[in-house]
Amino acid sequence: MNWLNKLPGFQRSPHGLEWVLWKKLPKILLLGTLLPALGPLAARLWWTDDPLPATTLRLMTRIDFFAISLVVLHWTLVLTLAIGCAIIIVMKGPAYVADGYELPHRDQPGGEPAGAASREGERVRAR
């Protein structure tokens, strides 16, 4: 059985912004990961005192946490964008048709003829 029967005569939609974004996503992910890492690196290069004061250590820890949170936020945004692009790419792809199959009952459940249920309703209303 062939599961993917393409719809004959279907024309694919033209490519749009989704392919442009899809191709740029690795670069966006890499730059968005490296740029926030410059903050903690600059903080460590700026404060070169050998015994760092407690306030400076707390400030560096905050800078580290802020950079980590920016990276995680960026990753979630890129993942969301990638999912959106993938959905649009699949939706613009070729159309597929499911195989038809015979239903066990055609008009009415239980095998009754088509007009039997309406006649039963008329008999109930007539009483």
CSV table of C-alpha atoms in Angstrom, one decimal:
chain,number,residue,atom,x,y,z
A,1,MET,CA,0.0,0.0,0.0
A,2,ASN,CA,1.4,3.4,-1.0
A,3,TRP,CA,0.8,5.9,1.9
A,4,LEU,CA,1.8,9.0,0.0
A,5,ASN,CA,-0.4,9.4,-3.1
A,6,LYS,CA,0.2,12.9,-4.6
A,7,LEU,CA,-2.9,14.8,-5.7
A,8,PRO,CA,-2.8,15.0,-9.5
A,9,GLY,CA,-2.7,18.5,-10.9
A,10,PHE,CA,-1.7,20.2,-7.7
A,11,GLN,CA,0.6,23.2,-8.1
A,12,ARG,CA,3.0,23.9,-5.3
A,13,SER,CA,3.0,27.4,-3.7
A,14,PRO,CA,6.1,29.5,-4.4
A,15,HIS,CA,8.8,29.7,-1.8
A,16,GLY,CA,8.7,32.7,0.4
A,17,LEU,CA,10.3,34.1,3.6
A,18,GLU,CA,10.3,30.7,5.3
A,19,TRP,CA,13.1,29.4,3.2
A,20,VAL,CA,15.2,32.5,3.6
A,21,LEU,CA,14.8,32.2,7.4
A,22,TRP,CA,15.3,28.5,7.4
A,23,LYS,CA,18.7,28.9,5.7
A,24,LYS,CA,19.8,31.6,8.1
A,25,LEU,CA,18.8,29.8,11.3
A,26,PRO,CA,22.2,28.2,12.0
A,27,LYS,CA,24.0,31.5,11.7
A,28,ILE,CA,21.4,33.2,13.8
A,29,LEU,CA,21.7,30.5,16.5
A,30,LEU,CA,25.5,30.7,16.5
A,31,LEU,CA,25.7,34.5,16.7
A,32,GLY,CA,22.9,34.6,19.3
A,33,THR,CA,24.8,32.1,21.5
A,34,LEU,CA,28.2,33.8,21.2
A,35,LEU,CA,27.2,37.4,21.6
A,36,PRO,CA,25.8,37.1,25.2
A,37,ALA,CA,29.0,35.2,26.1
A,38,LEU,CA,31.0,38.4,25.5
A,39,GLY,CA,29.5,40.0,28.6
A,40,PRO,CA,30.9,37.6,31.1
A,41,LEU,CA,34.2,37.5,29.2
A,42,ALA,CA,34.5,41.3,29.3
A,43,ALA,CA,33.7,41.3,33.0
A,44,ARG,CA,36.5,38.8,33.7
A,45,LEU,CA,38.9,40.8,31.6
A,46,TRP,CA,37.9,44.1,33.3
A,47,TRP,CA,38.3,42.9,36.9
A,48,THR,CA,41.8,41.5,37.2
A,49,ASP,CA,42.3,42.0,40.9
A,50,ASP,CA,43.7,38.9,42.4
A,51,PRO,CA,41.5,38.7,45.5
A,52,LEU,CA,38.1,39.8,44.1
A,53,PRO,CA,35.8,41.5,46.6
A,54,ALA,CA,32.5,39.9,47.5
A,55,THR,CA,30.5,42.6,45.8
A,56,THR,CA,32.5,42.1,42.6
A,57,LEU,CA,31.9,38.3,42.7
A,58,ARG,CA,28.2,38.8,43.2
A,59,LEU,CA,28.1,41.2,40.2
A,60,MET,CA,30.0,38.7,38.0
A,61,THR,CA,27.6,36.0,39.1
A,62,ARG,CA,24.7,38.2,38.0
A,63,ILE,CA,26.3,38.9,34.7
A,64,ASP,CA,26.8,35.1,34.2
A,65,PHE,CA,23.2,34.4,35.0
A,66,PHE,CA,21.9,37.2,32.8
A,67,ALA,CA,24.0,35.9,29.9
A,68,ILE,CA,22.8,32.3,30.4
A,69,SER,CA,19.2,33.5,30.5
A,70,LEU,CA,19.7,35.4,27.3
A,71,VAL,CA,21.1,32.4,25.6
A,72,VAL,CA,18.3,30.1,26.7
A,73,LEU,CA,15.7,32.7,25.6
A,74,HIS,CA,17.4,33.0,22.2
A,75,TRP,CA,17.4,29.2,21.8
A,76,THR,CA,13.7,29.0,22.5
A,77,LEU,CA,13.0,31.8,20.0
A,78,VAL,CA,15.1,30.2,17.3
A,79,LEU,CA,13.4,26.8,18.0
A,80,THR,CA,9.9,28.4,17.8
A,81,LEU,CA,10.9,30.1,14.5
A,82,ALA,CA,12.3,26.8,13.1
A,83,ILE,CA,9.0,25.0,14.0
A,84,GLY,CA,7.0,27.8,12.3
A,85,CYS,CA,9.2,27.6,9.2
A,86,ALA,CA,9.0,23.8,9.1
A,87,ILE,CA,5.2,23.9,9.3
A,88,ILE,CA,4.9,26.4,6.5
A,89,ILE,CA,7.3,24.4,4.3
A,90,VAL,CA,5.2,21.3,4.8
A,91,MET,CA,2.0,23.1,4.2
A,92,LYS,CA,3.3,24.6,0.9
A,93,GLY,CA,4.6,21.2,-0.2
A,94,PRO,CA,2.7,18.8,-2.5
A,95,ALA,CA,-0.8,17.8,-1.6
A,96,TYR,CA,-1.6,14.1,-0.8
A,97,VAL,CA,-4.8,12.1,-1.1
A,98,ALA,CA,-6.0,9.4,1.2
A,99,ASP,CA,-7.2,6.1,-0.2
A,100,GLY,CA,-10.9,5.7,-0.3
A,101,TYR,CA,-12.6,2.8,1.4
A,102,GLU,CA,-16.2,1.5,1.6
A,103,LEU,CA,-18.2,2.3,4.7
A,104,PRO,CA,-19.9,-0.6,6.5
A,105,HIS,CA,-23.2,1.3,6.5
A,106,ARG,CA,-24.0,3.7,3.8
A,107,ASP,CA,-26.9,6.1,4.7
A,108,GLN,CA,-28.0,5.2,8.2
A,109,PRO,CA,-26.3,3.5,11.1
A,110,GLY,CA,-27.7,0.0,11.8
A,111,GLY,CA,-28.5,-0.8,8.2
A,112,GLU,CA,-31.9,0.9,8.1
A,113,PRO,CA,-33.0,2.4,4.8
A,114,ALA,CA,-32.7,6.2,4.4
A,115,GLY,CA,-36.3,7.1,5.0
A,116,ALA,CA,-37.1,4.7,7.8
A,117,ALA,CA,-35.9,7.0,10.6
A,118,SER,CA,-37.9,9.9,9.3
A,119,ARG,CA,-41.1,7.8,9.0
A,120,GLU,CA,-40.6,6.6,12.7
A,121,GLY,CA,-40.4,10.2,13.7
A,122,GLU,CA,-43.6,11.0,11.9
A,123,ARG,CA,-45.4,8.1,13.7
A,124,VAL,CA,-44.2,9.4,17.1
A,125,ARG,CA,-45.4,12.9,16.4
A,126,ALA,CA,-48.8,11.6,15.2
A,127,ARG,CA,-49.6,9.9,18.5
